[in-house]
PDB file of C-alpha atoms in Angstrom:
ATOM      1  CA  MET A   1     -36.138  13.651  56.150  1.00 51.00           C
ATOM      2  CA  THR A   2     -37.530  12.330  59.003  1.00 51.00           C
ATOM      3  CA  GLU A   3     -38.979  14.173  62.116  1.00 51.00           C
ATOM      4  CA  ASN A   4     -37.555  13.529  65.548  1.00 53.00           C
ATOM      5  CA  THR A   5     -40.389  12.251  67.554  1.00 54.00           C
ATOM      6  CA  SER A   6     -38.378  14.172  70.625  1.00 53.00           C
ATOM      7  CA  GLY A   7     -39.191  17.402  69.016  1.00 53.00           C
ATOM      8  CA  GLY A   8     -35.901  18.405  67.724  1.00 53.00           C
ATOM      9  CA  ALA A   9     -34.622  19.282  64.429  1.00 56.00           C
ATOM     10  CA  PRO A  10     -35.594  16.426  61.612  1.00 57.00           C
ATOM     11  CA  GLU A  11     -33.061  14.051  60.685  1.00 57.00           C
ATOM     12  CA  PRO A  12     -31.903  13.263  57.555  1.00 56.00           C
ATOM     13  CA  ALA A  13     -33.209  10.399  55.863  1.00 55.00           C
ATOM     14  CA  LYS A  14     -30.494   7.510  55.175  1.00 55.00           C
ATOM     15  CA  PRO A  15     -29.746   6.709  51.796  1.00 53.00           C
ATOM     16  CA  SER A  16     -30.562   3.410  50.586  1.00 54.00           C
ATOM     17  CA  LYS A  17     -27.799   1.054  49.343  1.00 60.00           C
ATOM     18  CA  ALA A  18     -28.150  -1.457  46.714  1.00 55.00           C
ATOM     19  CA  PRO A  19     -28.158  -4.814  47.948  1.00 62.00           C
ATOM     20  CA  GLU A  20     -24.519  -6.188  47.722  1.00 69.00           C
ATOM     21  CA  PRO A  21     -24.410  -9.362  45.788  1.00 64.00           C
ATOM     22  CA  SER A  22     -24.558 -12.325  47.931  1.00 73.00           C
ATOM     23  CA  GLY A  23     -22.105 -15.446  47.819  1.00 73.00           C
ATOM     24  CA  VAL A  24     -24.101 -17.328  45.180  1.00 74.00           C
ATOM     25  CA  ASP A  25     -24.198 -14.305  42.659  1.00 75.00           C
ATOM     26  CA  LEU A  26     -20.325 -14.011  43.268  1.00 77.00           C
ATOM     27  CA  ALA A  27     -19.789 -17.516  42.279  1.00 78.00           C
ATOM     28  CA  ARG A  28     -22.054 -17.515  39.405  1.00 78.00           C
ATOM     29  CA  VAL A  29     -20.271 -14.524  37.747  1.00 79.00           C
ATOM     30  CA  ALA A  30     -16.963 -16.210  38.615  1.00 81.00           C
ATOM     31  CA  LEU A  31     -18.098 -19.452  36.787  1.00 79.00           C
ATOM     32  CA  ARG A  32     -19.158 -17.614  33.764  1.00 82.00           C
ATOM     33  CA  ALA A  33     -15.892 -15.688  33.464  1.00 84.00           C
ATOM     34  CA  ALA A  34     -13.860 -19.203  33.630  1.00 82.00           C
ATOM     35  CA  LYS A  35     -16.055 -20.899  31.267  1.00 81.00           C
ATOM     36  CA  ASP A  36     -15.280 -17.983  28.743  1.00 82.00           C
ATOM     37  CA  ALA A  37     -11.841 -18.076  29.272  1.00 82.00           C
ATOM     38  CA  ALA A  38     -11.843 -21.695  28.809  1.00 77.00           C
ATOM     39  CA  ARG A  39     -13.984 -21.504  25.588  1.00 79.00           C
ATOM     40  CA  ALA A  40     -11.582 -18.758  24.163  1.00 79.00           C
ATOM     41  CA  ARG A  41      -8.332 -21.111  25.110  1.00 79.00           C
ATOM     42  CA  GLY A  42     -10.158 -23.814  23.658  1.00 77.00           C
ATOM     43  CA  ASP A  43     -11.057 -22.418  20.134  1.00 74.00           C
ATOM     44  CA  ALA A  44      -7.663 -21.109  19.724  1.00 73.00           C
ATOM     45  CA  ALA A  45      -6.248 -24.599  20.681  1.00 74.00           C
ATOM     46  CA  GLN A  46      -8.650 -26.271  18.068  1.00 71.00           C
ATOM     47  CA  GLN A  47      -7.467 -23.650  15.339  1.00 68.00           C
ATOM     48  CA  LYS A  48      -3.779 -24.504  15.786  1.00 70.00           C
ATOM     49  CA  LYS A  49      -5.079 -28.090  15.673  1.00 68.00           C
ATOM     50  CA  GLN A  50      -6.628 -27.450  12.267  1.00 62.00           C
ATOM     51  CA  ALA A  51      -3.866 -25.577  10.657  1.00 61.00           C
ATOM     52  CA  ARG A  52      -1.399 -28.217  11.530  1.00 62.00           C
ATOM     53  CA  ARG A  53      -3.528 -30.698   9.944  1.00 57.00           C
ATOM     54  CA  GLY A  54      -3.777 -29.063   6.581  1.00 52.00           C
ATOM     55  CA  GLY A  55      -5.907 -25.919   6.794  1.00 52.00           C
ATOM     56  CA  LEU A  56      -8.732 -24.500   8.845  1.00 51.00           C
ATOM     57  CA  ARG A  57     -11.956 -26.576   7.926  1.00 53.00           C
ATOM     58  CA  SER A  58     -15.547 -25.475   9.199  1.00 58.00           C
ATOM     59  CA  GLY A  59     -17.511 -28.010  11.147  1.00 65.00           C
ATOM     60  CA  ALA A  60     -21.245 -28.512  11.371  1.00 70.00           C
ATOM     61  CA  ARG A  61     -22.060 -25.185  12.729  1.00 70.00           C
ATOM     62  CA  ALA A  62     -21.219 -21.918  11.234  1.00 69.00           C
ATOM     63  CA  ASP A  63     -18.554 -20.199  12.623  1.00 72.00           C
ATOM     64  CA  GLY A  64     -16.130 -17.141  11.174  1.00 71.00           C
ATOM     65  CA  ARG A  65     -14.123 -19.693   8.840  1.00 72.00           C
ATOM     66  CA  ASP A  66     -17.351 -20.592   6.734  1.00 74.00           C
ATOM     67  CA  PRO A  67     -17.255 -19.018   2.779  1.00 78.00           C
ATOM     68  CA  MET A  68     -18.786 -15.516   2.946  1.00 77.00           C
ATOM     69  CA  ALA A  69     -21.591 -14.625   0.360  1.00 82.00           C
ATOM     70  CA  LEU A  70     -20.535 -13.027  -2.705  1.00 85.00           C
ATOM     71  CA  GLY A  71     -22.496  -9.503  -2.052  1.00 83.00           C
ATOM     72  CA  SER A  72     -20.917  -9.388   1.524  1.00 83.00           C
ATOM     73  CA  ALA A  73     -17.433 -10.015   0.274  1.00 85.00           C
ATOM     74  CA  ILE A  74     -17.503  -7.283  -2.234  1.00 86.00           C
ATOM     75  CA  ASN A  75     -19.266  -5.012   0.020  1.00 84.00           C
ATOM     76  CA  ARG A  76     -16.306  -5.381   2.635  1.00 86.00           C
ATOM     77  CA  LEU A  77     -13.967  -5.150  -0.082  1.00 85.00           C
ATOM     78  CA  ILE A  78     -15.577  -1.944  -1.329  1.00 84.00           C
ATOM     79  CA  THR A  79     -15.489  -0.649   2.376  1.00 84.00           C
ATOM     80  CA  GLU A  80     -11.733  -1.461   3.210  1.00 85.00           C
ATOM     81  CA  ARG A  81     -10.378  -0.223  -0.023  1.00 84.00           C
ATOM     82  CA  GLY A  82     -12.529   3.294   0.206  1.00 80.00           C
ATOM     83  CA  TRP A  83     -14.195   2.623  -3.054  1.00 79.00           C
ATOM     84  CA  GLU A  84     -17.667   3.903  -1.835  1.00 77.00           C
ATOM     85  CA  ALA A  85     -18.039   6.775  -4.159  1.00 72.00           C
ATOM     86  CA  PRO A  86     -16.443   5.184  -7.408  1.00 73.00           C
ATOM     87  CA  ALA A  87     -18.862   2.352  -6.386  1.00 77.00           C
ATOM     88  CA  ALA A  88     -21.953   4.648  -6.221  1.00 74.00           C
ATOM     89  CA  VAL A  89     -21.211   6.659  -9.511  1.00 73.00           C
ATOM     90  CA  GLY A  90     -21.048   3.234 -11.399  1.00 74.00           C
ATOM     91  CA  GLY A  91     -24.615   2.431  -9.774  1.00 77.00           C
ATOM     92  CA  VAL A  92     -25.446   5.929 -11.229  1.00 76.00           C
ATOM     93  CA  MET A  93     -23.651   4.976 -15.289  1.00 77.00           C
ATOM     94  CA  GLY A  94     -25.961   1.854 -14.844  1.00 80.00           C
ATOM     95  CA  ARG A  95     -29.097   3.725 -13.957  1.00 83.00           C
ATOM     96  CA  TRP A  96     -28.364   6.873 -16.262  1.00 84.00           C
ATOM     97  CA  PRO A  97     -31.634   6.494 -18.736  1.00 87.00           C
ATOM     98  CA  GLN A  98     -33.682   6.756 -15.389  1.00 86.00           C
ATOM     99  CA  ILE A  99     -31.597   9.912 -13.870  1.00 82.00           C
ATOM    100  CA  VAL A 100     -31.627  12.148 -17.052  1.00 82.00           C
ATOM    101  CA  GLY A 101     -34.371  10.363 -19.074  1.00 85.00           C
ATOM    102  CA  GLU A 102     -34.720   8.345 -21.760  1.00 88.00           C
ATOM    103  CA  ASP A 103     -34.401  10.923 -24.434  1.00 88.00           C
ATOM    104  CA  VAL A 104     -31.140  12.409 -23.204  1.00 87.00           C
ATOM    105  CA  ALA A 105     -29.731   9.236 -22.469  1.00 88.00           C
ATOM    106  CA  LYS A 106     -30.050   8.014 -25.956  1.00 90.00           C
ATOM    107  CA  HIS A 107     -27.818  10.687 -27.039  1.00 90.00           C
ATOM    108  CA  CYS A 108     -25.671  11.597 -24.170  1.00 89.00           C
ATOM    109  CA  VAL A 109     -23.431   8.791 -22.501  1.00 89.00           C
ATOM    110  CA  PRO A 110     -21.371   8.959 -19.236  1.00 88.00           C
ATOM    111  CA  GLU A 111     -17.652   8.021 -19.698  1.00 87.00           C
ATOM    112  CA  ARG A 112     -15.683   8.130 -16.701  1.00 85.00           C
ATOM    113  CA  TYR A 113     -15.841   9.593 -13.112  1.00 84.00           C
ATOM    114  CA  ASP A 114     -12.590  11.406 -11.629  1.00 84.00           C
ATOM    115  CA  GLU A 115     -12.732  10.503  -7.854  1.00 80.00           C
ATOM    116  CA  ASP A 116     -10.039  13.117  -6.905  1.00 83.00           C
ATOM    117  CA  GLU A 117     -11.554  16.174  -8.939  1.00 87.00           C
ATOM    118  CA  ARG A 118     -15.134  14.783  -8.438  1.00 85.00           C
ATOM    119  CA  VAL A 119     -15.930  15.622 -12.137  1.00 89.00           C
ATOM    120  CA  LEU A 120     -18.193  13.242 -14.404  1.00 88.00           C
ATOM    121  CA  THR A 121     -17.209  12.950 -18.060  1.00 90.00           C
ATOM    122  CA  VAL A 122     -20.193  12.873 -20.405  1.00 90.00           C
ATOM    123  CA  ARG A 123     -19.979  12.337 -24.296  1.00 91.00           C
ATOM    124  CA  CYS A 124     -22.782  13.188 -26.196  1.00 91.00           C
ATOM    125  CA  ASP A 125     -23.497  12.348 -30.136  1.00 89.00           C
ATOM    126  CA  SER A 126     -23.991  15.891 -31.541  1.00 89.00           C
ATOM    127  CA  THR A 127     -23.024  19.509 -30.426  1.00 89.00           C
ATOM    128  CA  ALA A 128     -26.903  20.078 -30.167  1.00 90.00           C
ATOM    129  CA  TRP A 129     -26.924  17.614 -27.389  1.00 90.00           C
ATOM    130  CA  ALA A 130     -23.936  18.722 -25.735  1.00 91.00           C
ATOM    131  CA  THR A 131     -25.398  22.288 -25.608  1.00 91.00           C
ATOM    132  CA  ASN A 132     -28.704  21.008 -24.241  1.00 90.00           C
ATOM    133  CA  LEU A 133     -26.616  18.857 -21.632  1.00 90.00           C
ATOM    134  CA  ARG A 134     -24.458  21.763 -20.674  1.00 91.00           C
ATOM    135  CA  LEU A 135     -27.591  23.731 -19.923  1.00 92.00           C
ATOM    136  CA  LEU A 136     -29.097  20.916 -17.685  1.00 89.00           C
ATOM    137  CA  ALA A 137     -25.734  20.406 -16.142  1.00 90.00           C
ATOM    138  CA  PRO A 138     -26.541  22.007 -12.608  1.00 91.00           C
ATOM    139  CA  THR A 139     -29.856  20.255 -12.325  1.00 91.00           C
ATOM    140  CA  LEU A 140     -28.177  17.074 -12.821  1.00 89.00           C
ATOM    141  CA  VAL A 141     -25.345  17.667 -10.421  1.00 88.00           C
ATOM    142  CA  ALA A 142     -27.895  18.324  -7.953  1.00 89.00           C
ATOM    143  CA  ARG A 143     -29.966  15.307  -8.722  1.00 87.00           C
ATOM    144  CA  LEU A 144     -26.833  13.351  -8.683  1.00 83.00           C
ATOM    145  CA  ASN A 145     -25.602  14.534  -5.373  1.00 84.00           C
ATOM    146  CA  GLU A 146     -29.028  13.911  -3.915  1.00 84.00           C
ATOM    147  CA  ASP A 147     -28.881  10.369  -4.996  1.00 79.00           C
ATOM    148  CA  LEU A 148     -24.999   9.741  -4.111  1.00 77.00           C
ATOM    149  CA  GLY A 149     -24.277  12.177  -1.115  1.00 76.00           C
ATOM    150  CA  HIS A 150     -23.424  15.621  -1.007  1.00 79.00           C
ATOM    151  CA  GLY A 151     -20.174  16.820  -2.876  1.00 79.00           C
ATOM    152  CA  THR A 152     -19.982  13.430  -4.965  1.00 80.00           C
ATOM    153  CA  VAL A 153     -20.104  15.238  -8.422  1.00 85.00           C
ATOM    154  CA  LYS A 154     -19.125  18.729  -8.252  1.00 88.00           C
ATOM    155  CA  LEU A 155     -18.985  19.215 -12.234  1.00 90.00           C
ATOM    156  CA  ILE A 156     -20.518  17.501 -15.319  1.00 90.00           C
ATOM    157  CA  LYS A 157     -17.957  17.843 -18.087  1.00 92.00           C
ATOM    158  CA  VAL A 158     -19.395  17.635 -21.424  1.00 91.00           C
ATOM    159  CA  GLN A 159     -17.752  16.632 -24.425  1.00 89.00           C
ATOM    160  CA  GLY A 160     -19.182  16.688 -28.083  1.00 86.00           C
ATOM    161  CA  PRO A 161     -18.908  14.109 -30.598  1.00 85.00           C
ATOM    162  CA  GLY A 162     -15.343  13.275 -31.387  1.00 78.00           C
ATOM    163  CA  GLY A 163     -13.973  13.668 -34.915  1.00 66.00           C
ATOM    164  CA  PRO A 164     -12.704  11.255 -37.186  1.00 64.00           C
ATOM    165  CA  ALA A 165      -9.342   9.405 -35.954  1.00 62.00           C
ATOM    166  CA  ARG A 166      -6.297  10.968 -37.524  1.00 63.00           C
ATOM    167  CA  ARG A 167      -4.336   8.594 -39.346  1.00 64.00           C
ATOM    168  CA  TYR A 168      -0.537   9.443 -39.472  1.00 63.00           C
ATOM    169  CA  GLY A 169       1.280   7.303 -42.072  1.00 62.00           C
ATOM    170  CA  PRO A 170       4.310   7.580 -44.583  1.00 67.00           C
ATOM    171  CA  LEU A 171       2.634   9.834 -46.894  1.00 69.00           C
ATOM    172  CA  ARG A 172       1.900  12.442 -44.393  1.00 65.00           C
ATOM    173  CA  ALA A 173       4.085  15.629 -44.129  1.00 67.00           C
ATOM    174  CA  PRO A 174       5.463  16.228 -40.445  1.00 66.00           C
ATOM    175  CA  GLY A 175       3.141  18.651 -38.960  1.00 68.00           C
ATOM    176  CA  SER A 176       0.501  18.397 -41.483  1.00 66.00           C
ATOM    177  CA  THR A 177      -3.003  18.481 -40.341  1.00 65.00           C
ATOM    178  CA  GLY A 178      -4.412  16.979 -43.387  1.00 61.00           C
ATOM    179  CA  PRO A 179      -6.215  18.411 -46.632  1.00 60.00           C
ATOM    180  CA  GLY A 180      -7.752  21.312 -44.991  1.00 56.00           C
ATOM    181  CA  ASP A 181      -4.201  23.111 -44.101  1.00 50.00           C
ATOM    182  CA  THR A 182      -3.971  24.014 -47.971  1.00 50.00           C
ATOM    183  CA  TYR A 183      -7.231  25.464 -48.315  1.00 48.00           C
ATOM    184  CA  GLY A 184      -7.139  28.656 -46.329  1.00 43.00           C
TER     185      GLY A 184
END
């Protein structure tokens, strides 16, 4: 506020306006917009011409038609398809010995990951190791979620060693479970 020199009430200060662009500035903006539009039209015409000649070919300078690096292409595919969680869990399966330790990794191997139920299935080579891994499961789930993101793994399903394969053949009685069914 400025004070009136005649002794009256103070006058409000005039707000300062931003300087309006001059004719030269307006001309520069218009020229830049025209160049951008012409470049876009030229690029589209060039692409149509190259398509008629038998495909798009890259020139001396890098542009969007150049081949993509393999890592970039794979990352783009994973993102487009929504495979982030399964790919991350696959990475965990590759780093299994670092996550669970060498001793456990020698006896327990991750087999599969169910993305819908968020369950990691692990097979152990003995019932003792299966019991040990069941006791470690909550700690492993926390460690995996810390590495992969919260909620990626909800449960670790531990399976013991598989029995011998059942062989069904012409000399088997239907419904028979083998020689054990006659002894008890």
